[in-house]
Coordinates of C-alpha atoms in Angstrom, one line a residue:
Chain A
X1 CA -22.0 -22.1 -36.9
X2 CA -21.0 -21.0 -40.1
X3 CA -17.6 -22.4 -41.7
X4 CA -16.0 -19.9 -43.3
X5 CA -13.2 -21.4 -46.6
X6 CA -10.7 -20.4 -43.8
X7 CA -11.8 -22.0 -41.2
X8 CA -12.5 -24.8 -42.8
X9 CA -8.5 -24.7 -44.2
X10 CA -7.7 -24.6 -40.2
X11 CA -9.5 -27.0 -39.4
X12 CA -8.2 -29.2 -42.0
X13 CA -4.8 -28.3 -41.3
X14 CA -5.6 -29.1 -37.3
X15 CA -7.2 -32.5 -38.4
X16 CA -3.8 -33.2 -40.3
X17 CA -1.5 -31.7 -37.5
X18 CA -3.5 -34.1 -34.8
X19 CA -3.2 -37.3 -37.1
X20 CA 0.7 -36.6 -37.6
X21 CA 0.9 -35.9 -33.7
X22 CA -1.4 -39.4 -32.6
X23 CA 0.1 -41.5 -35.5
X24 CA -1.6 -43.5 -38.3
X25 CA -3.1 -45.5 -35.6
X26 CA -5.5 -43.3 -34.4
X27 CA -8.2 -41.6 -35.8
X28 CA -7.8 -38.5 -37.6
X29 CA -10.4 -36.4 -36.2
X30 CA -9.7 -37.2 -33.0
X31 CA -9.4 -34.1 -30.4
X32 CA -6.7 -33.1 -27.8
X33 CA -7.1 -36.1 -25.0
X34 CA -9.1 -35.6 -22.3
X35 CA -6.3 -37.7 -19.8
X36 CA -3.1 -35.0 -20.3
X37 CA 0.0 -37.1 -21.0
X38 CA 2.5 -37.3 -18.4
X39 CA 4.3 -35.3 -20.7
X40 CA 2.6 -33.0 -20.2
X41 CA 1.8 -33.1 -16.3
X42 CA 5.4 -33.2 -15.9
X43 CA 5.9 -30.2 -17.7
X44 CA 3.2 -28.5 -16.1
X45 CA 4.5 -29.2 -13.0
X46 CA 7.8 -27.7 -13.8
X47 CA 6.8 -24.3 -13.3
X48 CA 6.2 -24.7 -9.4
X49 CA 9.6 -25.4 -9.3
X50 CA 10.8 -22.1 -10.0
X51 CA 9.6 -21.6 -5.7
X52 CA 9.3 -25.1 -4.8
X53 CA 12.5 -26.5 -6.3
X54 CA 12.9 -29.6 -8.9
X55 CA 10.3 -32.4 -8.2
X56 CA 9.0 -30.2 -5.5
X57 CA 11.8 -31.2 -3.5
X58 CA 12.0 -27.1 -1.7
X59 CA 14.9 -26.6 0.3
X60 CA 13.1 -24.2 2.4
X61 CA 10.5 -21.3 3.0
X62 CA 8.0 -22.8 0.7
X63 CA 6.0 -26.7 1.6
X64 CA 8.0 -29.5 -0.1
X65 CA 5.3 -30.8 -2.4
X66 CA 7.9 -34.3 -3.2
X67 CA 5.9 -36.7 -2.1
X68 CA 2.8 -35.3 -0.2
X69 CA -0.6 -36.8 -0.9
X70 CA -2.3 -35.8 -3.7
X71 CA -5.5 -35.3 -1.5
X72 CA -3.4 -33.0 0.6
X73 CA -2.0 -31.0 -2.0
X74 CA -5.2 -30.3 -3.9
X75 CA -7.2 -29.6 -1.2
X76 CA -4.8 -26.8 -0.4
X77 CA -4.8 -25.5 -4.4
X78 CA -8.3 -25.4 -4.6
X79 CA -9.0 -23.7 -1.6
X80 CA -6.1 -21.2 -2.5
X81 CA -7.9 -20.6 -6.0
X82 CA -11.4 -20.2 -3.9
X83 CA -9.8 -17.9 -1.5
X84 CA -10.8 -20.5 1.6
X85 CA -7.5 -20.6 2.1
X86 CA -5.2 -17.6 3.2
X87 CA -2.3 -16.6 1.0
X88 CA 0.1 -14.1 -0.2
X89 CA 0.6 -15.3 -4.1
X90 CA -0.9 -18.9 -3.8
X91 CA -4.4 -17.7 -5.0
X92 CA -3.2 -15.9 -7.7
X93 CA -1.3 -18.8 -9.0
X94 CA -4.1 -21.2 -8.8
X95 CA -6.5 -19.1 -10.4
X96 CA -4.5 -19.6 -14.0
X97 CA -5.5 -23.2 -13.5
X98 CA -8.6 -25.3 -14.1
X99 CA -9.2 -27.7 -11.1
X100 CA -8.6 -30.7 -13.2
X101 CA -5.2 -29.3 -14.2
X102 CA -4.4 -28.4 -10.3
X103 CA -5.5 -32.5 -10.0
X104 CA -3.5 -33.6 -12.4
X105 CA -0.5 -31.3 -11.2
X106 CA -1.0 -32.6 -7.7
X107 CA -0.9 -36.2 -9.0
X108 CA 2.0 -35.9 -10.3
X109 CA 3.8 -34.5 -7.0
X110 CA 2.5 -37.2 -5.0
X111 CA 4.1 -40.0 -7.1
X112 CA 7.7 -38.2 -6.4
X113 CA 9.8 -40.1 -4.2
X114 CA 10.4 -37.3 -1.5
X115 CA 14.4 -38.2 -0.6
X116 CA 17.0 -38.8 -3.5
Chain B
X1 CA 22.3 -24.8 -47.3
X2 CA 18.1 -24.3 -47.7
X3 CA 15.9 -24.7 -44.6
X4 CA 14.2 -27.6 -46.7
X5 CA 17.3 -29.7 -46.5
X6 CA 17.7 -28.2 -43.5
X7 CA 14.3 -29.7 -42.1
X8 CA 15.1 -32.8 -43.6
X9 CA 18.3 -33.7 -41.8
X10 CA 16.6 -33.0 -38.3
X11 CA 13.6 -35.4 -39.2
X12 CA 16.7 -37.5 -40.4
X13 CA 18.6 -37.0 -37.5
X14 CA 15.3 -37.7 -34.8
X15 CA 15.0 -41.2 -36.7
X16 CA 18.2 -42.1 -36.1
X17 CA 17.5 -41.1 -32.5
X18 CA 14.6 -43.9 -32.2
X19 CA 16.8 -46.5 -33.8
X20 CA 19.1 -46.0 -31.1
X21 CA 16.3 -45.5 -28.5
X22 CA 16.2 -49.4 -28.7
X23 CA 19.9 -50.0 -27.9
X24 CA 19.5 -47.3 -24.5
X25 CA 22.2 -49.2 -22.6
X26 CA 24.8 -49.9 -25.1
X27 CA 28.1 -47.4 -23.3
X28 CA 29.2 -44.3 -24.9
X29 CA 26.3 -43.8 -27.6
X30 CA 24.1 -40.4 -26.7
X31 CA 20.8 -40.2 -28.3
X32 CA 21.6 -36.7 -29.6
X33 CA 23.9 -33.8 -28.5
X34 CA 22.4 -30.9 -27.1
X35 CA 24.4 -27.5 -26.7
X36 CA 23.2 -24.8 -24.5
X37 CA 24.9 -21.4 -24.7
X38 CA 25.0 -19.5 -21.7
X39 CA 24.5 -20.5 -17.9
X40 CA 22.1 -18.1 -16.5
X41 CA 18.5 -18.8 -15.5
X42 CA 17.7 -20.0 -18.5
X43 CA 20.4 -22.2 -20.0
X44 CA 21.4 -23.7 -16.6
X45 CA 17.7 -25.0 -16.4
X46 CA 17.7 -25.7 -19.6
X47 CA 20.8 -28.4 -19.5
X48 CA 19.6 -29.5 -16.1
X49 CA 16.4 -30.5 -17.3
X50 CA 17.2 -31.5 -20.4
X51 CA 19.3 -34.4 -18.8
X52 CA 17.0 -34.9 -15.6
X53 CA 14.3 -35.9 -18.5
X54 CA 16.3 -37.8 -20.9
X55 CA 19.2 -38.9 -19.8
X56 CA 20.2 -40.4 -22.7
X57 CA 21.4 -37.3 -24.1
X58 CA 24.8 -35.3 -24.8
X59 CA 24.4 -32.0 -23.2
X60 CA 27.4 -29.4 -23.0
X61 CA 26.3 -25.9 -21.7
X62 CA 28.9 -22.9 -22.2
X63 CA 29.6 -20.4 -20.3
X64 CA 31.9 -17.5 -20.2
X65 CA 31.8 -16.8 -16.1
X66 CA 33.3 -19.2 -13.7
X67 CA 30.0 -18.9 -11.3
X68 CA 26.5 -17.7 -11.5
X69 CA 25.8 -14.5 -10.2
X70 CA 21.8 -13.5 -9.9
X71 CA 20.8 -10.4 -10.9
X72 CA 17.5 -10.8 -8.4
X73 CA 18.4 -9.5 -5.0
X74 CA 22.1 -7.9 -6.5
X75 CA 19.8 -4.6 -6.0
X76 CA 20.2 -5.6 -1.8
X77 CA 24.3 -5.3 -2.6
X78 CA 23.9 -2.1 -3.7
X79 CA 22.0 -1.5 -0.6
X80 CA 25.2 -2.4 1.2
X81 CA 22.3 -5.2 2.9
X82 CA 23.7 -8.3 0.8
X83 CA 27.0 -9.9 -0.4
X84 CA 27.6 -10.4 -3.9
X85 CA 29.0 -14.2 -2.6
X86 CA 25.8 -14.8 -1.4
X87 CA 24.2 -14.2 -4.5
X88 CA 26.9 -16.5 -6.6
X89 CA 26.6 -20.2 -7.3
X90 CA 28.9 -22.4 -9.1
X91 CA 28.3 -24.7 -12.0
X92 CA 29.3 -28.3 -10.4
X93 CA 25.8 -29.4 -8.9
X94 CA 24.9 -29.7 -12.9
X95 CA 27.8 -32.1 -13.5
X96 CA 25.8 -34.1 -10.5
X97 CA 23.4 -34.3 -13.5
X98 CA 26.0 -35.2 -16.5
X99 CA 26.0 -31.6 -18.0
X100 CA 29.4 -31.5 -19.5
X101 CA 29.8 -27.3 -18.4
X102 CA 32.5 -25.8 -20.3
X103 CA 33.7 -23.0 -19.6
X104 CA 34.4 -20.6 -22.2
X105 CA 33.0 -17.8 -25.2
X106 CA 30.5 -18.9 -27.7
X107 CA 31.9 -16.0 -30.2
X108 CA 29.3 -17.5 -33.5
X109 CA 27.0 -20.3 -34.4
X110 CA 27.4 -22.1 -37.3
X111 CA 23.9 -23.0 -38.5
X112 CA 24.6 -24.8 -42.0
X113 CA 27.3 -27.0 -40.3
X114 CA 25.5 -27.6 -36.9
X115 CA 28.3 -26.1 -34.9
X116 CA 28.9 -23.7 -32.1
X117 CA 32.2 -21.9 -32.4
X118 CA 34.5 -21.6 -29.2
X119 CA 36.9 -18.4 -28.5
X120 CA 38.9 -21.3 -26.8
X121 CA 38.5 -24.4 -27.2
X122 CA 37.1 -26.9 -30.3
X123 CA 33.6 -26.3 -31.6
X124 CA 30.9 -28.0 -30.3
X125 CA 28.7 -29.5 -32.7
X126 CA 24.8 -30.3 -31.9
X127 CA 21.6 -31.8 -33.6
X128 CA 19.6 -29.1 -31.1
X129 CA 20.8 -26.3 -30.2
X130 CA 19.1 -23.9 -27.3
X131 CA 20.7 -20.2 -26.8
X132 CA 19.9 -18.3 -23.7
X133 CA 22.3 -15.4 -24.5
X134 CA 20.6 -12.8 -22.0
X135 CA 21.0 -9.2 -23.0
X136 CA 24.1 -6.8 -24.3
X137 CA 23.9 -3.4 -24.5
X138 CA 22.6 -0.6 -27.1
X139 CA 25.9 1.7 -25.9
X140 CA 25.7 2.5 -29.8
X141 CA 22.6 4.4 -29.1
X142 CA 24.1 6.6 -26.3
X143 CA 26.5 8.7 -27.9
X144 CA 29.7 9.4 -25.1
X145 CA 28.5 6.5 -23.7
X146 CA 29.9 4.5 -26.7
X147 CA 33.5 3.7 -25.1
X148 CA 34.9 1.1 -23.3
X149 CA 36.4 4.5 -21.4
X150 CA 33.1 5.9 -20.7
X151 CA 31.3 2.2 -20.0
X152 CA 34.0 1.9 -16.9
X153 CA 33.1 5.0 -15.2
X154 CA 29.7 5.1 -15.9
X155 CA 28.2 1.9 -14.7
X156 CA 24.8 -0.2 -15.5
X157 CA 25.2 -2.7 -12.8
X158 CA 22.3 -4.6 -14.7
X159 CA 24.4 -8.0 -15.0
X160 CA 25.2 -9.0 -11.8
X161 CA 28.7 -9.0 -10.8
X162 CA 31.8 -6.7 -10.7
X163 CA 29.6 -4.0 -12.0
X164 CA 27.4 -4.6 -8.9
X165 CA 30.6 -4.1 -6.6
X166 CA 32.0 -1.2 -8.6
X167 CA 28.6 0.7 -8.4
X168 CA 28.3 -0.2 -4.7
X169 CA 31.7 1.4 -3.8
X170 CA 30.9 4.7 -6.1
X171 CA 27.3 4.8 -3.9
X172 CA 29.5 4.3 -0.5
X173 CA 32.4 7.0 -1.9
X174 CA 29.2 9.8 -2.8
X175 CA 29.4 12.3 -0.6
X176 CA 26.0 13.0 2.0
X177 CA 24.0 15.5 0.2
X178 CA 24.7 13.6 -3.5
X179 CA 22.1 13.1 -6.2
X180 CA 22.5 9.5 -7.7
X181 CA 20.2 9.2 -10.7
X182 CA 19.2 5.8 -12.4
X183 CA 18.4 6.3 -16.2
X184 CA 15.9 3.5 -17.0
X185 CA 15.4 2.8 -20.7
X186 CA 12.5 2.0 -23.3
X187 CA 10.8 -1.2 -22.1
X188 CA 11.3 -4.2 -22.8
X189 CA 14.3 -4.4 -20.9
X190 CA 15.7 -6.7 -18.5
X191 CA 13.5 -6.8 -15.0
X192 CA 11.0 -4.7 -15.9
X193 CA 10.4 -3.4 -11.7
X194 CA 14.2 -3.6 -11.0
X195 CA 15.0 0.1 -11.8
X196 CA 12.5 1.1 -9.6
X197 CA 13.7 -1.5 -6.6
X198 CA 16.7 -0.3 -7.5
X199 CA 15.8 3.4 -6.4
X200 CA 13.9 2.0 -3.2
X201 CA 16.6 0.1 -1.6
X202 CA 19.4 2.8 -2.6
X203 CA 17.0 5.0 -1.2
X204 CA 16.5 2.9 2.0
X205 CA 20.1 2.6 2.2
X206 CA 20.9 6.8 1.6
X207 CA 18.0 7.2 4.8
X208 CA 20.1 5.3 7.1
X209 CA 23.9 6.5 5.8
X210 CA 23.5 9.7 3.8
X211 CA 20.3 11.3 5.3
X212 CA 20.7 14.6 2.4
X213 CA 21.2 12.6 -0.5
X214 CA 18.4 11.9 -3.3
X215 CA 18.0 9.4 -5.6
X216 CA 16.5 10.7 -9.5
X217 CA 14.8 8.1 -11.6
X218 CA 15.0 9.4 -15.2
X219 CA 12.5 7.0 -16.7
X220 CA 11.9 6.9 -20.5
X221 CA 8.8 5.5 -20.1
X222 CA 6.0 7.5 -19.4
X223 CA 5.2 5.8 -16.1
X224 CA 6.7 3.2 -14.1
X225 CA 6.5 -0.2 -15.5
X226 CA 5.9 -2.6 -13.2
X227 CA 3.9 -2.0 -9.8
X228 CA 3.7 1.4 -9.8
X229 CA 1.5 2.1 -7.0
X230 CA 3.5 0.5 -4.9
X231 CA 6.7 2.0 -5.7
X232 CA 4.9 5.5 -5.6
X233 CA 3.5 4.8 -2.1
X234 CA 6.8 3.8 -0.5
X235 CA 8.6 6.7 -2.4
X236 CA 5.8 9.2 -0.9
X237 CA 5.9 7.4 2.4
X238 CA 9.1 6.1 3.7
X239 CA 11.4 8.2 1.5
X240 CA 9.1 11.2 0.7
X241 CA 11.7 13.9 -0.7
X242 CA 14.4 11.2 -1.2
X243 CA 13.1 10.3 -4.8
X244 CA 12.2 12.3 -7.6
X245 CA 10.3 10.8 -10.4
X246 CA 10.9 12.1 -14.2
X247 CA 8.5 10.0 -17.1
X248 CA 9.3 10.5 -20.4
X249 CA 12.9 11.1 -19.6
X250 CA 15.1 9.3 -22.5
X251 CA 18.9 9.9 -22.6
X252 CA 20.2 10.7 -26.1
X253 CA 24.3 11.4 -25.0
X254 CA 26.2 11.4 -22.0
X255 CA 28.9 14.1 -21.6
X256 CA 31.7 12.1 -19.1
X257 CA 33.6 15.4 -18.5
X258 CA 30.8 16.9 -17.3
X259 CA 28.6 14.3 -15.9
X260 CA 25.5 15.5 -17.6
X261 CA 22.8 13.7 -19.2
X262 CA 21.3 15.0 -22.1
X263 CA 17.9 14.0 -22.1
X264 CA 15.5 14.6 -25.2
X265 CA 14.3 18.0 -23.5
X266 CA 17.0 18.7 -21.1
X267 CA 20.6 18.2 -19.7
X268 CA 20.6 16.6 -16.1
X269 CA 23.4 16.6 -13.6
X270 CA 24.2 14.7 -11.0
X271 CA 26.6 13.2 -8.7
X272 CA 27.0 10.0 -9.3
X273 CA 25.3 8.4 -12.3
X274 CA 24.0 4.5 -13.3
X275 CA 22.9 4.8 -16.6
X276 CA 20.9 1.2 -17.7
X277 CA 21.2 1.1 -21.6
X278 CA 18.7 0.2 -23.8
X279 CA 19.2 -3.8 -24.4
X280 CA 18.8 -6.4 -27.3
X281 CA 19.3 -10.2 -27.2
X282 CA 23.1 -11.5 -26.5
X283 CA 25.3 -10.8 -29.5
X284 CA 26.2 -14.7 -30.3
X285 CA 22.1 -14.7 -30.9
X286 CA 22.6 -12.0 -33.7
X287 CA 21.3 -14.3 -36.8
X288 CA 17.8 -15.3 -34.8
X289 CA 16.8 -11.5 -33.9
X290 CA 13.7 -10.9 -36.6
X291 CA 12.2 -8.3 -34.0
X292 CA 13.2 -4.8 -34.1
X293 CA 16.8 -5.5 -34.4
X294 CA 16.5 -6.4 -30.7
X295 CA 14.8 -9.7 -29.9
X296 CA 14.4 -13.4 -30.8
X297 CA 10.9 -14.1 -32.5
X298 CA 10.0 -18.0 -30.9
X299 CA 7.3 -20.2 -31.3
X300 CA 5.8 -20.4 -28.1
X301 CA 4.8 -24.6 -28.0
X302 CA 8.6 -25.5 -27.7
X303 CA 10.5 -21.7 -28.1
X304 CA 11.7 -22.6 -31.7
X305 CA 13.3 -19.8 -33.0
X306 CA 10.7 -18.7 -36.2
X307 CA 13.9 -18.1 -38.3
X308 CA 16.0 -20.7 -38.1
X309 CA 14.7 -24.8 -37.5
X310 CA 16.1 -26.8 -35.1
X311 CA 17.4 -23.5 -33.0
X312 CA 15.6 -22.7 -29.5
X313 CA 15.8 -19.5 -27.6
X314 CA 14.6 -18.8 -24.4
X315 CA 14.9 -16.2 -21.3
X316 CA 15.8 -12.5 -22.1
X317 CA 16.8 -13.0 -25.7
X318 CA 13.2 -13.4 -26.8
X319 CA 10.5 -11.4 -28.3
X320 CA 8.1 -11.4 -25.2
X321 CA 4.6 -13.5 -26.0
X322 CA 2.0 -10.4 -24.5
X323 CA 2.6 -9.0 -20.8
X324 CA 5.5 -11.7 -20.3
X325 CA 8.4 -9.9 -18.2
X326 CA 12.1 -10.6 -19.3
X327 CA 12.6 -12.2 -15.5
X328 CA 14.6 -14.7 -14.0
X329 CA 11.7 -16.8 -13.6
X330 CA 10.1 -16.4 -16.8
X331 CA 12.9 -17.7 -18.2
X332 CA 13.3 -20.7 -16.0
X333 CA 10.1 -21.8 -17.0
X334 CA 11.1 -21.2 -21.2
X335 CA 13.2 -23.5 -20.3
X336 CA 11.6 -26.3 -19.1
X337 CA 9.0 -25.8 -22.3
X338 CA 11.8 -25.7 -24.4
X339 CA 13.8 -28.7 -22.8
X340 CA 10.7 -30.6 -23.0
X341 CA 10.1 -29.6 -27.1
X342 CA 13.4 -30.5 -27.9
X343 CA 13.2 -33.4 -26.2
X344 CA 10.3 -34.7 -27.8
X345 CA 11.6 -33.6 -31.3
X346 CA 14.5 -35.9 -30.6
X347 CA 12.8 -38.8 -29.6
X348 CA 9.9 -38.7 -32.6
X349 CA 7.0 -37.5 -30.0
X350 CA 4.1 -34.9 -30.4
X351 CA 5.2 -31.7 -28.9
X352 CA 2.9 -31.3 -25.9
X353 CA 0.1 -28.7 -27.0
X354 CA -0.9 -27.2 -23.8
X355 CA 2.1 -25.2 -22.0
X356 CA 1.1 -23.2 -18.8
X357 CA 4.3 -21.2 -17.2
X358 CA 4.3 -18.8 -14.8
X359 CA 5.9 -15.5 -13.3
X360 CA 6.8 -14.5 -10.1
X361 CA 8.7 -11.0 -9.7
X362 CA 9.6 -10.2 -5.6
X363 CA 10.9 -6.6 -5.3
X364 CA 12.4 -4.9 -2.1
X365 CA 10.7 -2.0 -1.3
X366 CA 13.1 -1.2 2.0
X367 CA 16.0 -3.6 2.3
X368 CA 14.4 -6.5 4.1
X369 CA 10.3 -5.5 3.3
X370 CA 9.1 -7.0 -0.3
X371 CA 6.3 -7.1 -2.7
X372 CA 5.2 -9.4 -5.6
X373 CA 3.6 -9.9 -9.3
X374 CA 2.9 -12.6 -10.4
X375 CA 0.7 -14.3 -13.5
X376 CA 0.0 -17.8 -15.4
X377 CA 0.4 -17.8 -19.1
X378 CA -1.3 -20.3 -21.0
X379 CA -1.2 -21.0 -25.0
X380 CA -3.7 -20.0 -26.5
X381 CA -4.4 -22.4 -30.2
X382 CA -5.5 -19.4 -32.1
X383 CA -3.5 -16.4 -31.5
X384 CA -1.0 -19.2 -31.6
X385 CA 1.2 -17.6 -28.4
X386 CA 1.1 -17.4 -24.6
X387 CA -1.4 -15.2 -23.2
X388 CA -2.1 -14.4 -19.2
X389 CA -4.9 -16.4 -17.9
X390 CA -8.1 -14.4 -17.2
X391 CA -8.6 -13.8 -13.4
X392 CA -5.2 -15.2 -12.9
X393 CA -2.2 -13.1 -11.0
X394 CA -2.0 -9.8 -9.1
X395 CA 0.3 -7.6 -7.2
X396 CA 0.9 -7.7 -3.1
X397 CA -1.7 -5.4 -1.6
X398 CA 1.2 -4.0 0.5
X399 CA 5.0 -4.6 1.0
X400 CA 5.8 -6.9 4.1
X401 CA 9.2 -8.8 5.8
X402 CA 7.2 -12.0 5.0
X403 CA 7.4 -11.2 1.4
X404 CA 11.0 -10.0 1.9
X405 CA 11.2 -13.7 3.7
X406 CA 9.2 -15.3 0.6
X407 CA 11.7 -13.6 -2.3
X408 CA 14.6 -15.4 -0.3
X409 CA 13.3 -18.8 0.0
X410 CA 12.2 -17.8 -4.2
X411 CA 15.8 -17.3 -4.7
X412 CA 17.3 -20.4 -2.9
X413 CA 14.9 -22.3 -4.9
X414 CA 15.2 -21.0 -8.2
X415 CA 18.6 -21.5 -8.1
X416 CA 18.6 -25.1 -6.9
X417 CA 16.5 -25.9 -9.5
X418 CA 18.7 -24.5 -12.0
X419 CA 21.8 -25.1 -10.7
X420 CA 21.9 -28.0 -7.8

């Protein structure tokens, strides 16, 4: 792989970006983490909201995802995103995911208490 | 004031956020104050979230209604199939969350001293600032339509609300054998497949009422935006010789005397007439528009407005990243990116790299049978924006009552996530 001057200013530019965003701590070469922050998975998880209401707390029509095991609710993402699974719009959503980020997202709604 | 000192003052500003970050408890002092203008999709998610994250903040959202009205489904009222009431919430389940909601006219932003200006009450001042103005009207680009006169007769009905009532009674006074013709302008617009739900369910609703009567899509587009083999089907199917389709059909004046459209190649009567005008970000957003004298340009990590620092827009106002709809839910999930950015630039944290949002659009084919788009949009590092996921998304192979079902329990939700 060839580095063209401009590449080489990108990645420069990346290499300072990433060392401002991980502080003078860390290294600054290093990559985007492999572990997503819970920043991140929260955010992620955000978007199901827009059908599954806030913390996946749905108020009806669609599964409340608040609470429900993690094994549970991947299991049913990855089988949506393989087809396995029946679905109207579920397949189409999970196929803009990898399966690590469906993991991740699935995590996250298991660790929400289910009642306020 | 430069954007340099500008910049300055909100690294200034998050610093003095962490050095209170350490006294959290101590009564009455907010990490930061947040305003959000406008309480649609968009801003009433934003100030939700924005406080369900960090409570710590100040966050005041304004709002000139006294309730939310959705535009999704307000197509079923013209139907005569839905209430407007049942499409309105009020703004007190985001007090539950400490939104201050105020209710009143943000007439201009102040960006040099940091304040939002009130047609009321005090200004608001803010460290961040998110506007989710929705859309206003182009009626300078239709002349005769250019009137407050002319704006009352001739109706858009495409902000839900008394214009959705008043267009409903004119389609309940038309008289059986009646032509009611939609003019649909130049995408982007607002709800890129509501025109043409719009023409199904008024459709639906003419087959069971006023059996003579047609509906004439005058679409300056030169094909239907969004799902258009599913609209064609059910128009050839269900209400074949009820709908005429016209592409490439832009209205350049509107003659109220007459009730004629003139069109670029021809004048068009009918009887009754809903003309949607072409749009362009909410006026109070003027200043941030850098895209065709229409539409906020954003970054898409944190929806920073690329003109001015500090300044977030989301929902409708924006410049679309590629195939992104101006939806309700599109603009749900700007928000949560958006809360999230601001957030972090408040507290001194990395803005998180990786955003994926998605879309869902439910239409109503016949008044209780629906069908869907949806996609995933995911940043992409080097075109620097949000692009659909490969593979991801599609349409509904056919319209169904489960889907009708589905874009009800959508709706619910939606809205108690933005508003309850």
């Amino acid at each position: 792989m060839t580095a063209s001057p401009r590449n080489a200013a990108r990645t420069a530019l990346l290499a300072a970006t990433t060392f401002l965003a991980f502080g003078a701590g860390s290294a600054a070469a290093q990559q985007a983490p492999d572990r997503p922050t819970e920043r991140q998975v929260r955010a992620w998880a955000a978007a199901c909201a827009a059908c599954h209401n806030t913390d996946g707390r749905s108020i009806g029509g669609f599964p409340v995802l608040a609470g429900r095991s993690a094994e549970d609710t991947y299991r049913a993402l990855v089988e949506f995103r393989s087809g396995q699974r029946p679905a109207t719009i579920m397949h189409q959503h999970t196929r803009g995911y990898t399966t690590d980020e469906l993991r991740h997202i699935a995590e996250w709604f298991a660790n929400v208490k289910p009642a306020r | 004031m430069s954007v340099n000192r500008r910049t300055f003052l909100a690294v200034g500003s998050a610093g003095a956020a962490l050095a209170l970050a350490g006294c959290a408890s101590t009564p009455g002092r907010p990490l930061a104050r947040v305003v959000v203008i406008g309480g649609g999709y968009g801003g009433a998610t934003a100030a939700k979230y924005l406080r369900l994250w960090e409570p710590r903040l100040d966050v005041t959202l304004v709002e000139r209604n006294e309730a939310f009205v959705s535009c999704p489904i307000s197509n079923l009222v013209l139907a005569g199939a839905e209430k407007i009431e049942n499409l309105t919430v009020r703004y007190d389940g985001l007090r539950k969350y400490g939104v201050r909601v105020v209710r009143d006219e943000a007439t201009a932003i102040d960006y040099d001293r940091r304040v939002v200006r009130l047609a009321r009450g005090d200004a608001l001042p803010w460290d961040r600032l998110i506007v989710a103005p929705g859309i206003d009207f182009q009626y300078e680009q239709i002349p005769g339509l250019d009137n407050a006169e002319a704006q009352s007769r001739v109706l858009h009905a495409w902000r839900a609300g008394p214009q959705t009532v008043a267009l409903r009674r004119q389609l309940e006074a038309m008289p059986d054998g009646g032509v009611f013709a939609i003019s649909i302008p130049r995408s982007p617009y607002r709800c890129p497949p509501g025109p043409y739900e719009r023409a199904s369910v008024v459709a639906d609703y003419f087959r069971q009422a006023k059996p003579k009567s047609k509906v004439l899509v005058l679409d300056a587009n030169s094909d239907i935006v969004s799902k258009p083999a599913l609209f064609r089907g059910v128009w050839a199917e269900r209400y074949k010789g009820m709908v005429e389709y016209v592409p490439n059909s832009e209205l350049v004046e509107f003659d109220v005397k007459r009730n004629v459209a003139r069109m670029q190649v021809e004048d068009v009567k009918a009887t009754l007439f809903n003309i949607i005008p072409p749009q362009r970000a909410g006026q109070v957003a003027s200043d941030l528009v850098t895209v065709n004298r229409q539409w906020c340009g954003v970054e898409f990590l944190g929806f920073e407005s690329t003109k001015i620092p500090g300044v977030h827009v989301i929902g409708d106002a924006i410049a679309p990243a590629p195939a992104m709809p101006k939806s309700g839910f599109m603009a749900n999930n700007h928000a949560k990116v958006a809360a999230d950015a601001v957030i972090a630039r408040l507290t001194g944290q990395p803005l998180n790299t990786d955003p994926i949002i998605a879309n869902t659009c439910y239409s109503f084919l016949t008044t209780t049978e629906a069908v869907h788009v949806a996609s995933v949009h995911k940043y992409d590092r080097d075109q620097k924006t949000l692009v659909v996921v490969k593979g991801s998304g599609g349409l509904s192979s056919a319209r169904s009552t489960l889907e009708g079902e589905y874009a009800y329990a959508w709706a619910r939700n939606i809205w108690a996530d933005a508003l309850g």
